[in-house]
Coordinates of C-alpha atoms in Angstrom, one line a residue:
M1 CA -4.2 -9.0 -0.3
C2 CA -3.3 -12.2 -2.1
G3 CA -1.5 -12.2 -5.4
I4 CA -3.3 -13.4 -8.6
V5 CA -1.7 -14.1 -12.0
G6 CA -3.2 -15.8 -15.1
Y7 CA -2.3 -16.3 -18.8
I8 CA -4.0 -17.5 -21.9
G9 CA -2.3 -17.4 -25.3
P10 CA 0.1 -19.4 -27.6
R11 CA 3.0 -19.6 -25.1
D12 CA 3.5 -22.1 -22.2
C13 CA 1.8 -20.4 -19.2
V14 CA 4.0 -21.8 -16.4
P15 CA 7.1 -19.6 -16.7
I16 CA 4.8 -16.5 -17.3
I17 CA 2.7 -17.3 -14.2
M18 CA 5.7 -18.0 -12.0
E19 CA 7.4 -14.8 -13.1
G20 CA 4.3 -12.8 -12.4
L21 CA 3.8 -14.4 -9.0
A22 CA 7.3 -13.3 -8.1
Q23 CA 6.3 -9.7 -8.8
V24 CA 3.1 -9.9 -6.6
E25 CA 4.6 -12.1 -3.9
Y26 CA 4.5 -9.0 -1.6
R27 CA 0.7 -9.2 -1.7
G28 CA 0.7 -12.6 0.0
Y29 CA 3.5 -15.0 0.9
D30 CA 2.4 -17.7 3.3
S31 CA 1.7 -20.2 0.5
A32 CA 1.6 -20.3 -3.3
G33 CA 0.1 -22.5 -6.0
I34 CA -0.5 -22.9 -9.8
A35 CA -3.2 -24.6 -11.9
V36 CA -2.4 -25.5 -15.5
V37 CA -4.5 -27.1 -18.2
T38 CA -2.0 -29.5 -19.8
K39 CA -1.7 -30.6 -23.4
K40 CA -3.7 -33.7 -22.6
G41 CA -6.6 -31.6 -21.4
N42 CA -6.1 -32.3 -17.7
L43 CA -6.1 -29.8 -14.9
E44 CA -2.8 -30.1 -13.0
V45 CA -2.5 -28.3 -9.6
H46 CA 0.6 -27.8 -7.5
K47 CA 0.6 -25.7 -4.3
K48 CA 2.9 -25.4 -1.3
K49 CA 3.0 -23.7 2.1
G50 CA 5.8 -21.1 2.4
K51 CA 7.4 -18.6 0.0
L52 CA 7.2 -18.8 -3.8
R53 CA 10.6 -20.5 -3.9
D54 CA 9.1 -23.4 -2.0
L55 CA 6.5 -23.9 -4.7
R56 CA 9.2 -23.6 -7.4
D57 CA 11.2 -26.4 -5.7
V58 CA 8.3 -28.9 -6.0
L59 CA 7.1 -28.0 -9.5
P60 CA 7.7 -30.9 -12.0
K61 CA 10.1 -29.9 -14.7
R62 CA 7.7 -31.5 -17.2
L63 CA 4.8 -29.2 -16.3
T64 CA 3.6 -27.2 -19.3
G65 CA 0.3 -26.1 -20.6
K66 CA -2.2 -23.3 -21.2
P67 CA -4.2 -21.6 -19.9
G68 CA -3.2 -21.3 -16.3
I69 CA -3.7 -19.3 -13.1
G70 CA -1.5 -18.8 -10.0
H71 CA -1.7 -17.4 -6.6
T72 CA 0.3 -16.2 -3.6
R73 CA -1.8 -16.4 -0.4
W74 CA -2.2 -14.1 2.7
A75 CA -4.2 -16.2 5.1
T76 CA -7.8 -15.2 6.1
H77 CA -9.7 -18.5 6.4
G78 CA -7.5 -21.3 7.6
V79 CA -3.9 -21.4 8.7
P80 CA -1.1 -21.4 6.1
S81 CA -0.8 -25.0 4.8
D82 CA -0.5 -27.0 1.6
A83 CA -4.2 -27.8 1.8
N84 CA -5.3 -24.2 2.3
A85 CA -3.1 -22.8 -0.5
H86 CA -4.8 -21.8 -3.7
P87 CA -5.8 -22.8 -6.4
H88 CA -8.8 -24.7 -5.1
T89 CA -10.7 -27.2 -7.2
N90 CA -14.0 -29.0 -7.5
T91 CA -14.3 -32.7 -6.7
A92 CA -14.0 -33.6 -10.4
Q93 CA -10.7 -31.7 -10.6
T94 CA -11.9 -29.8 -13.7
V95 CA -12.4 -26.3 -12.3
A96 CA -9.7 -24.3 -10.5
V97 CA -10.2 -21.0 -8.6
V98 CA -7.9 -18.4 -7.2
H99 CA -9.4 -15.8 -4.9
N100 CA -8.5 -12.6 -3.2
G101 CA -11.0 -11.5 -0.6
I102 CA -13.5 -13.0 1.9
V103 CA -16.7 -14.9 1.2
E104 CA -18.8 -13.8 4.2
N105 CA -21.5 -16.4 3.8
A106 CA -19.0 -19.2 3.3
N107 CA -20.2 -21.3 6.3
E108 CA -23.8 -21.2 5.1
L109 CA -22.8 -22.2 1.5
R110 CA -20.4 -24.9 2.8
A111 CA -23.1 -26.5 4.9
K112 CA -25.4 -26.7 1.9
L113 CA -22.7 -28.4 -0.2
E114 CA -21.8 -30.8 2.6
A115 CA -25.4 -31.8 2.9
E116 CA -25.3 -32.7 -0.8
G117 CA -22.3 -35.0 -0.1
I118 CA -19.4 -32.7 -1.1
V119 CA -16.3 -33.4 0.8
F120 CA -14.0 -30.4 1.5
T121 CA -10.2 -30.7 1.6
S122 CA -9.4 -27.3 3.1
E123 CA -10.6 -24.8 5.7
T124 CA -10.9 -22.0 3.2
D125 CA -13.9 -20.0 2.0
T126 CA -12.5 -20.2 -1.6
E127 CA -13.1 -23.9 -1.9
V128 CA -16.8 -23.2 -1.6
L129 CA -16.6 -21.2 -4.9
A130 CA -14.8 -24.1 -6.7
H131 CA -17.5 -26.6 -5.7
L132 CA -20.4 -24.3 -6.6
I133 CA -18.9 -23.5 -10.0
G134 CA -18.2 -27.1 -10.6
R135 CA -21.8 -28.0 -9.7
A136 CA -23.2 -25.3 -12.1
R137 CA -20.9 -26.6 -14.9
A138 CA -22.2 -30.2 -14.3
A139 CA -25.7 -28.8 -14.7
G140 CA -24.9 -27.7 -18.2
H141 CA -23.9 -24.0 -17.8
D142 CA -20.9 -22.7 -19.7
L143 CA -18.1 -21.3 -17.5
Q144 CA -19.0 -17.6 -17.5
D145 CA -22.7 -18.4 -16.8
A146 CA -21.7 -20.8 -14.1
V147 CA -19.6 -18.1 -12.5
R148 CA -22.3 -15.5 -12.8
L149 CA -24.9 -17.8 -11.1
V150 CA -22.5 -18.6 -8.3
L151 CA -21.6 -15.0 -7.6
S152 CA -25.3 -14.1 -7.3
E153 CA -25.2 -16.3 -4.2
V154 CA -22.0 -14.9 -2.7
E155 CA -21.7 -12.2 0.0
G156 CA -18.4 -10.5 0.6
A157 CA -15.4 -9.4 -1.4
Y158 CA -13.6 -11.1 -4.2
G159 CA -11.0 -10.8 -7.0
L160 CA -11.3 -14.1 -8.9
A161 CA -9.6 -16.0 -11.8
I162 CA -11.1 -19.3 -12.9
V163 CA -10.1 -22.0 -15.4
D164 CA -11.9 -25.1 -16.5
A165 CA -10.1 -28.0 -18.2
T166 CA -13.2 -28.8 -20.2
Q167 CA -13.4 -25.2 -21.6
P168 CA -9.7 -24.4 -22.0
D169 CA -10.2 -21.6 -24.5
R170 CA -11.0 -19.0 -21.7
I171 CA -10.2 -17.6 -18.3
I172 CA -13.0 -16.0 -16.3
A173 CA -12.2 -13.1 -14.0
A174 CA -14.5 -11.2 -11.6
R175 CA -14.3 -8.4 -9.1
K176 CA -16.0 -7.1 -6.1
G177 CA -13.9 -5.1 -3.7
S178 CA -10.5 -6.7 -4.6
P179 CA -8.5 -5.4 -7.6
V180 CA -8.4 -7.4 -10.9
V181 CA -6.3 -6.1 -13.8
I182 CA -6.4 -7.4 -17.4
G183 CA -3.3 -7.2 -19.5
V184 CA -3.9 -6.9 -23.3
G185 CA -1.2 -8.5 -25.4
E186 CA -0.8 -9.5 -29.0
K187 CA -3.0 -12.6 -29.4
E188 CA -2.5 -13.3 -25.7
M189 CA -4.2 -12.1 -22.5
F190 CA -3.0 -11.7 -18.9
I191 CA -4.8 -11.3 -15.6
A192 CA -3.3 -10.1 -12.3
S193 CA -4.2 -8.5 -9.0
D194 CA -1.5 -5.9 -9.7
V195 CA -0.1 -4.2 -12.8
S196 CA 3.5 -5.1 -11.7
A197 CA 2.8 -8.7 -12.7
L198 CA 2.0 -7.6 -16.3
I199 CA 4.5 -4.9 -17.3
R200 CA 7.1 -7.4 -18.6
H201 CA 4.6 -8.4 -21.2
T202 CA 2.3 -5.5 -21.9
K203 CA 1.7 -1.8 -21.1
Q204 CA -2.0 -1.9 -22.0
V205 CA -4.3 -2.8 -19.1
V206 CA -8.0 -2.7 -18.2
H207 CA -9.2 -2.4 -14.6
L208 CA -12.4 -4.3 -13.7
D209 CA -14.8 -2.4 -11.5
D210 CA -17.0 -3.9 -8.8
G211 CA -19.8 -6.2 -10.1
E212 CA -18.0 -6.9 -13.4
L213 CA -17.0 -10.1 -15.0
A214 CA -14.5 -10.7 -17.8
V215 CA -14.1 -13.5 -20.3
L216 CA -10.5 -13.7 -21.5
R217 CA -9.5 -15.5 -24.7
A218 CA -6.2 -15.5 -26.5
D219 CA -7.5 -13.1 -29.1
G220 CA -9.3 -10.7 -26.8
F221 CA -11.7 -10.2 -24.0
E222 CA -15.3 -9.2 -23.2
T223 CA -16.6 -7.6 -20.0
M224 CA -20.1 -7.7 -18.6
A225 CA -22.1 -7.1 -15.5
L226 CA -23.3 -10.1 -13.4
D227 CA -26.6 -10.0 -15.3
A228 CA -24.7 -10.5 -18.6
T229 CA -25.2 -6.9 -19.7
P230 CA -22.1 -6.0 -21.9
I231 CA -19.8 -3.3 -20.6
Q232 CA -17.2 -1.4 -22.6
K233 CA -13.9 -0.8 -20.8
K234 CA -11.2 1.9 -21.2
L235 CA -7.6 0.9 -21.8
F236 CA -5.0 2.4 -19.5
A237 CA -1.3 2.8 -20.4
V238 CA 1.1 1.7 -17.7
T239 CA 4.0 4.1 -17.3
W240 CA 6.2 2.0 -15.0
N241 CA 9.3 0.2 -16.4
V242 CA 10.6 -3.3 -15.9
D243 CA 13.7 -1.9 -14.3
D244 CA 11.5 -0.4 -11.6
L245 CA 10.7 -3.9 -10.4
D246 CA 14.4 -5.1 -10.0
K247 CA 16.4 -4.6 -6.8
G248 CA 19.0 -2.7 -8.8
G249 CA 22.0 -4.1 -6.9
F250 CA 20.5 -3.6 -3.5
E251 CA 20.0 -6.5 -1.1
H252 CA 16.4 -5.6 -0.4
F253 CA 13.7 -3.6 -2.1
M254 CA 13.2 -1.6 1.0
R255 CA 16.7 -0.2 1.0
K256 CA 16.4 0.5 -2.8
E257 CA 13.2 2.4 -2.2
I258 CA 14.7 4.4 0.6
H259 CA 17.4 5.5 -1.8
E260 CA 14.9 6.2 -4.5
Q261 CA 13.3 9.0 -2.5
P262 CA 15.2 11.9 -4.0
L263 CA 14.1 10.8 -7.5
A264 CA 10.6 10.1 -6.3
I265 CA 10.3 13.7 -5.0
E266 CA 11.7 15.1 -8.1
R267 CA 9.1 13.3 -10.2
A268 CA 6.4 14.5 -7.8
L269 CA 7.5 18.1 -8.2
R270 CA 8.2 18.1 -12.0
G271 CA 5.9 20.5 -13.9
R272 CA 3.8 21.3 -10.8
F273 CA 5.0 24.8 -9.9
E274 CA 3.6 28.0 -11.4
E275 CA 6.5 30.3 -10.5
R276 CA 4.8 33.4 -11.7
F277 CA 2.1 33.1 -9.0
A278 CA 4.2 31.2 -6.5
T279 CA 1.7 28.3 -6.5
T280 CA 1.2 24.8 -7.8
H281 CA -0.4 23.4 -10.9
L282 CA -2.1 20.1 -10.0
G283 CA -3.8 18.5 -13.0
G284 CA -6.3 16.5 -10.9
V285 CA -7.4 19.3 -8.7
N286 CA -10.2 21.0 -10.5
L287 CA -11.5 23.2 -7.8
S288 CA -12.3 26.8 -8.8
A289 CA -11.1 29.6 -6.7
R290 CA -14.6 30.2 -5.5
E291 CA -14.9 26.5 -4.4
V292 CA -11.6 26.8 -2.5
L293 CA -12.8 29.9 -0.7
D294 CA -15.9 28.0 0.4
I295 CA -13.8 25.3 2.1
R296 CA -13.9 25.6 5.9
R297 CA -12.2 22.4 6.9
V298 CA -10.0 19.6 5.4
K299 CA -10.1 16.0 6.5
V300 CA -7.5 13.5 5.4
L301 CA -8.4 9.8 5.3
G302 CA -5.9 6.9 5.2
C303 CA -4.8 3.6 6.8
G304 CA -1.5 2.7 8.4
S305 CA 1.4 4.7 7.1
A306 CA -1.1 6.7 4.8
Y307 CA -2.9 7.7 8.0
Y308 CA 0.3 8.9 9.6
A309 CA 1.2 10.8 6.4
G310 CA -2.3 12.2 6.6
I311 CA -1.6 13.7 10.0
A312 CA 1.6 15.3 8.8
G313 CA -0.1 16.4 5.6
A314 CA -3.0 17.9 7.5
Q315 CA -0.6 19.9 9.6
L316 CA 1.1 21.2 6.4
I317 CA -2.3 22.1 4.9
E318 CA -3.4 23.9 8.0
S319 CA -0.2 25.9 8.3
M320 CA -0.4 27.0 4.7
T321 CA -4.1 27.7 4.4
R322 CA -5.2 28.6 8.0
I323 CA -8.0 26.1 7.3
P324 CA -8.6 23.7 10.2
A325 CA -7.3 20.3 9.0
D326 CA -7.0 16.9 10.6
A327 CA -6.6 13.2 9.7
E328 CA -8.7 10.2 10.6
P329 CA -8.2 6.4 10.0
A330 CA -10.3 5.6 7.0
S331 CA -11.1 2.2 8.5
E332 CA -13.1 3.8 11.3
F333 CA -14.5 6.8 9.4
R334 CA -17.8 5.5 8.1
Y335 CA -18.7 3.4 11.1
R336 CA -19.3 6.5 13.2
N337 CA -22.0 7.5 10.7
P338 CA -20.2 10.8 9.9
V339 CA -21.9 14.0 9.1
I340 CA -20.7 14.9 5.7
E341 CA -20.5 18.7 5.5
R342 CA -20.7 20.7 2.2
D343 CA -17.8 23.0 3.2
V344 CA -15.3 20.2 4.0
L345 CA -12.8 18.9 1.6
Y346 CA -12.1 15.2 2.2
V347 CA -8.7 13.9 0.9
A348 CA -8.2 10.1 0.7
V349 CA -4.6 8.8 0.6
S350 CA -3.5 5.4 -0.6
Q351 CA -0.4 4.0 -2.3
S352 CA -2.2 1.3 -4.3
G353 CA -5.5 3.1 -4.7
E354 CA -7.0 -0.3 -3.8
T355 CA -7.1 -0.1 0.0
A356 CA -10.6 -1.4 0.8
D357 CA -11.3 0.7 3.9
T358 CA -10.2 3.9 2.2
I359 CA -12.2 3.2 -0.9
A360 CA -15.2 2.6 1.2
A361 CA -14.7 5.9 3.0
V362 CA -14.5 7.7 -0.4
Q363 CA -17.7 6.1 -1.5
E364 CA -19.4 7.1 1.8
V365 CA -18.4 10.7 1.3
K366 CA -19.6 10.6 -2.4
R367 CA -22.9 8.9 -1.4
K368 CA -23.7 11.7 1.0
G369 CA -22.8 14.5 -1.5
G370 CA -19.4 15.5 0.0
L371 CA -16.4 17.0 -1.8
V372 CA -13.7 14.3 -2.0
M373 CA -10.4 14.0 -3.9
C374 CA -7.6 11.4 -3.7
V375 CA -3.8 11.1 -3.5
V376 CA -2.7 7.8 -5.1
N377 CA 0.4 6.3 -6.7
V378 CA -1.2 3.8 -9.1
V379 CA -2.7 5.2 -12.3
G380 CA -6.1 3.7 -13.1
S381 CA -6.5 2.2 -9.6
T382 CA -10.0 2.0 -8.1
M383 CA -9.6 5.1 -6.0
S384 CA -8.3 7.2 -8.9
R385 CA -11.4 6.2 -10.8
E386 CA -13.7 7.0 -7.8
A387 CA -12.3 10.6 -7.4
E388 CA -10.1 13.0 -9.1
G389 CA -6.9 14.0 -7.3
I390 CA -3.1 13.9 -7.3
Y391 CA -0.8 11.2 -8.6
M392 CA 2.4 10.8 -6.5
H393 CA 4.5 9.4 -9.4
A394 CA 6.7 7.6 -6.9
G395 CA 7.0 4.5 -9.1
P396 CA 6.2 1.0 -7.9
E397 CA 6.9 0.2 -4.2
V398 CA 7.5 -3.5 -3.7
S399 CA 8.6 -3.7 -0.1
V400 CA 5.6 -4.2 2.2
A401 CA 7.0 -1.5 4.5
S402 CA 6.3 1.9 2.9
T403 CA 9.2 4.3 2.6
K404 CA 9.3 6.4 -0.6
V405 CA 5.6 6.5 -0.8
F406 CA 5.2 7.7 2.7
T407 CA 7.5 10.6 1.9
S408 CA 5.7 11.2 -1.5
M409 CA 2.3 11.3 0.3
I410 CA 3.5 14.1 2.6
V411 CA 5.0 16.0 -0.4
S412 CA 1.8 15.6 -2.4
L413 CA -0.3 16.8 0.5
G414 CA 2.1 19.7 0.9
L415 CA 1.6 20.6 -2.8
L416 CA -2.1 20.6 -2.2
G417 CA -1.6 22.8 0.8
L418 CA 0.3 25.4 -1.2
H419 CA -2.3 25.3 -4.0
L420 CA -5.1 26.0 -1.5
G421 CA -3.1 28.4 0.6
R422 CA -2.2 30.7 -2.3
I423 CA -5.9 31.1 -2.8
K424 CA -6.9 31.4 0.8
D425 CA -4.3 33.0 3.0
L426 CA -0.7 32.6 1.8
G427 CA 1.2 35.6 0.3
P428 CA 3.4 35.2 -2.8
A429 CA 6.6 35.7 -0.8
E430 CA 5.6 32.8 1.5
G431 CA 4.7 30.8 -1.6
E432 CA 8.2 31.3 -3.0
R433 CA 9.8 30.3 0.2
I434 CA 7.8 27.1 0.4
I435 CA 8.5 26.3 -3.3
N436 CA 12.3 26.8 -2.6
G437 CA 11.9 24.4 0.3
F438 CA 10.3 21.8 -1.9
K439 CA 13.1 22.1 -4.4
R440 CA 15.8 21.5 -1.8
L441 CA 14.2 18.3 -0.5
P442 CA 15.8 15.9 -2.9
D443 CA 19.4 17.1 -2.2
D444 CA 18.7 17.3 1.5
I445 CA 17.6 13.6 1.5
R446 CA 20.7 12.7 -0.5
R447 CA 22.8 14.2 2.2
I448 CA 21.0 12.1 4.8
L449 CA 21.5 9.0 2.8
E450 CA 25.3 9.6 2.7
S451 CA 25.3 9.1 6.5
E452 CA 23.8 5.6 6.2
P453 CA 26.9 3.9 7.5
E454 CA 26.8 5.9 10.8
I455 CA 23.0 5.3 11.1
A456 CA 23.5 1.5 10.5
A457 CA 26.2 1.4 13.2
I458 CA 23.8 3.0 15.7
A459 CA 21.0 0.7 14.7
R460 CA 23.1 -2.5 15.2
K461 CA 23.7 -1.5 18.8
F462 CA 20.0 -2.0 19.6
A463 CA 19.4 -5.3 17.8
D464 CA 18.7 -7.0 21.1
T465 CA 16.2 -4.4 22.4
S466 CA 12.7 -5.6 23.1
S467 CA 10.9 -2.3 23.3
M468 CA 11.3 1.4 22.3
F469 CA 9.5 4.7 22.5
F470 CA 9.5 7.2 19.7
I471 CA 8.6 10.8 20.7
G472 CA 8.0 14.1 18.9
R473 CA 5.9 17.2 19.4
N474 CA 3.5 18.9 17.0
A475 CA 4.8 18.1 13.4
G476 CA 7.3 15.7 14.9
Y477 CA 4.6 13.4 16.3
P478 CA 3.4 11.8 13.1
I479 CA 7.0 11.2 12.2
A480 CA 7.4 9.4 15.5
L481 CA 4.3 7.4 14.7
E482 CA 5.7 6.3 11.4
G483 CA 9.2 5.6 12.9
A484 CA 7.6 3.3 15.5
Q485 CA 5.5 1.7 12.8
K486 CA 8.5 0.9 10.6
L487 CA 10.4 -0.7 13.5
K488 CA 7.4 -2.9 14.5
E489 CA 6.7 -3.9 10.9
I490 CA 10.2 -5.2 10.0
S491 CA 12.1 -5.9 13.1
Y492 CA 9.3 -7.2 15.4
I493 CA 10.4 -5.0 18.2
H494 CA 7.6 -3.6 20.2
A495 CA 7.6 0.2 19.6
E496 CA 5.1 2.9 20.6
A497 CA 5.0 6.6 19.7
Y498 CA 3.9 9.4 21.9
P499 CA 3.8 13.2 21.8
A500 CA 6.8 14.1 23.8
S501 CA 4.6 16.2 26.1
E502 CA 2.7 13.0 27.0
L503 CA 5.6 10.9 28.1
K504 CA 5.4 12.1 31.7
H505 CA 1.7 11.3 31.8
G506 CA 2.2 7.6 32.2
P507 CA 4.6 6.1 29.6
L508 CA 7.7 7.4 31.5
A509 CA 7.1 4.5 34.0
L510 CA 8.5 2.1 31.5
V511 CA 11.7 4.0 30.8
S512 CA 14.9 2.2 32.0
P513 CA 18.4 1.5 30.9
E514 CA 16.9 -1.4 28.8
F515 CA 14.2 0.8 27.2
P516 CA 15.6 3.2 24.6
V517 CA 13.8 6.4 23.4
V518 CA 14.1 7.8 19.9
A519 CA 13.5 11.6 20.0
I520 CA 12.5 13.7 17.0
L521 CA 14.3 17.0 17.7
P522 CA 13.9 19.5 14.8
D523 CA 15.3 22.9 15.4
D524 CA 12.0 24.6 15.9
P525 CA 10.3 26.7 18.7
L526 CA 9.5 23.6 20.6
L527 CA 13.1 22.4 20.8
K528 CA 13.6 23.5 24.4
K529 CA 10.5 21.7 25.5
N530 CA 11.5 18.6 23.7
L531 CA 14.9 18.7 25.4
S532 CA 13.1 18.9 28.8
T533 CA 11.4 15.6 28.0
V534 CA 14.8 14.1 27.0
Q535 CA 16.2 15.2 30.3
E536 CA 13.3 13.3 32.0
V537 CA 14.3 10.2 30.1
R538 CA 18.0 10.6 31.0
A539 CA 17.1 11.0 34.7
R540 CA 15.6 7.5 34.4
R541 CA 18.9 6.3 32.7
G542 CA 17.0 5.6 29.5
P543 CA 19.2 5.6 26.3
V544 CA 18.3 8.4 23.9
I545 CA 18.8 8.4 20.1
G546 CA 18.2 12.0 18.9
I547 CA 17.3 13.0 15.3
T548 CA 18.5 16.6 15.3
Q549 CA 19.2 19.6 13.2
S550 CA 21.5 21.5 15.6
S551 CA 24.2 20.6 18.1
T552 CA 22.2 21.9 21.1
A553 CA 21.1 18.5 22.4
A554 CA 24.6 17.0 21.9
D555 CA 26.3 20.0 23.4
E556 CA 24.2 19.6 26.5
G557 CA 25.2 15.9 26.8
L558 CA 21.6 14.7 26.5
L559 CA 22.1 12.2 23.7
D560 CA 23.7 8.7 23.7
H561 CA 23.5 8.8 19.9
E562 CA 22.9 11.7 17.5
I563 CA 21.8 11.5 13.9
R564 CA 22.0 14.9 12.2
V565 CA 19.8 16.0 9.3
P566 CA 19.9 19.2 7.2
K567 CA 17.8 22.3 7.9
N568 CA 15.1 23.1 5.3
E569 CA 12.1 25.3 5.8
P570 CA 10.2 24.6 9.0
E571 CA 7.3 23.0 7.2
F572 CA 9.6 20.2 5.8
D573 CA 12.1 19.7 8.7
P574 CA 10.0 16.9 10.2
L575 CA 9.8 15.1 6.9
L576 CA 13.6 15.0 6.7
C577 CA 13.7 13.6 10.2
N578 CA 11.8 10.6 8.9
I579 CA 14.6 9.4 6.5
P580 CA 17.0 8.4 9.3
L581 CA 14.2 6.5 11.0
Q582 CA 13.7 4.4 7.9
L583 CA 17.4 3.5 7.7
F584 CA 17.5 2.9 11.5
A585 CA 14.6 0.4 11.2
Y586 CA 16.0 -1.3 8.1
H587 CA 19.5 -1.9 9.5
L588 CA 18.2 -3.0 12.9
A589 CA 15.9 -5.5 11.2
V590 CA 18.8 -6.8 9.0
A591 CA 20.9 -7.2 12.1
R592 CA 18.2 -9.3 13.6
G593 CA 18.0 -11.5 10.5
C594 CA 14.4 -10.4 9.6
D595 CA 12.9 -10.6 6.1
V596 CA 12.5 -6.8 5.7
D597 CA 10.7 -6.9 2.4
Q598 CA 8.1 -9.5 3.5
P599 CA 7.5 -9.1 7.2
R600 CA 5.4 -11.8 8.9
N601 CA 1.6 -11.4 9.0
L602 CA 1.5 -8.4 6.7
A603 CA 0.7 -7.7 3.1
K604 CA 1.3 -4.7 0.9
S605 CA -2.1 -3.9 -0.4
V606 CA -4.9 -4.4 2.2
T607 CA -7.9 -5.2 0.0
V608 CA -10.2 -6.6 2.8
E609 CA -11.6 -5.1 5.9

């Protein structure tokens, strides 16, 4: 979850690394640091608790050199502090290490080093690696062999970049469980934990796989296994543009990404409809009709917002295919020792394609011979290499709180549902109706975005609230889950989501004039039942904010505040109800003075368990 950037080549590395760290700061932002081999051949390290700007303020203007590595940290071992910030060095101050992941046997290794007289200056597990590599270098091993020897002792997960002032012609990178991407330039090489740090300099990248090590020199790179066996890697072309990583005039990336949703959906739909057969063409879904007919159940796996999108997507798939479908947190899936059935299609969902728990779930299904595919946003990511599937084409999402990718996940799962449904149970007329609904989504969302000022005004009224409920029934429930998640993530207001039918089975005890309720009220067959729940809230004098598609609730005087969304096809109405919740959470958080792009304690890509 930390951010890693490195550079080796003819240019001064400092501005390149600092620029790259700015692009991956969302991966970790409680401290930052940089290590540079100077022209005099010394290793100079600067690190600072806080945001990247705090590091920038303390960097000497004279600092230049090459090669170098940098890091933004998301704390695992040790509190955020200057001492615990990366890079970490050996006692001789010749080796510097930046690390994403967790060394699980760090205490054991630390005890051995302390017994040898090594004095530690931080609480981190990463410092163990720096001292071990330094010890191996002192024993006469060159840098890559030293790293290989050390990693043979290490248990846990890591994405690593290492420099040594006594071997300044190389950077060593290694991966196990945490992403490492190599950028290939013209007589210069880059390394990062995320392609977003590289695209200002190159569009040619290589993704390391678990158990691989890379030696980067200015004129090229070589990759090998930890036993030194050479490995040939495939180059991937990055399709994102530099402009995608700018705020584009918006105050925050989150708001920009909310407004990008119509374009993201248009990209997701482009070229994917086979109008003649009222179905979809999904390049990564290579199931034959016979294989689809053999599917008896679908299970979607994801974490956080991807899990909530999975619940919504599973409901779409089931409604279109009449195949039982459900979703499960990927983080819990493999620990119940699941029975992997031959007639079940497992669908893993992740924005980054690097979510550790979801990748592990995919590997568990594959290990047991199950049928698995993925829905991801990042081309060439680990998950996309583990399993075929659907690319969302949402473009980079920088804000930690997911918005456009949550929507794109549901759309992608809906496309899969239509594809399977037209083989299983869905007639061509229904297929045409659903395709027309897909096509209307971008303009429907644009209409919702036009009402942002009204939504913002409502949100500001609740800036001093301490708790909220979000309620919805059936397809509205995962939207309520995501709405509560967004509010918690960026405003730090306690929020919980419940099926509206469950409110009277306990949670209603908390409702009061100081406890607002956000109700998802699509104009569907359950509207009257939802309104009955709203009446129960009003009877306890609880304020109600209603996301509606008709005037029924307002006409009956049941809402304190109403946010109206357009009517699409029933399958997509709940998705449209989510857009106002994103804007509501955003403007409420802004009113509270919160950092909406980098909420406390969170990171964008969760690459550790």
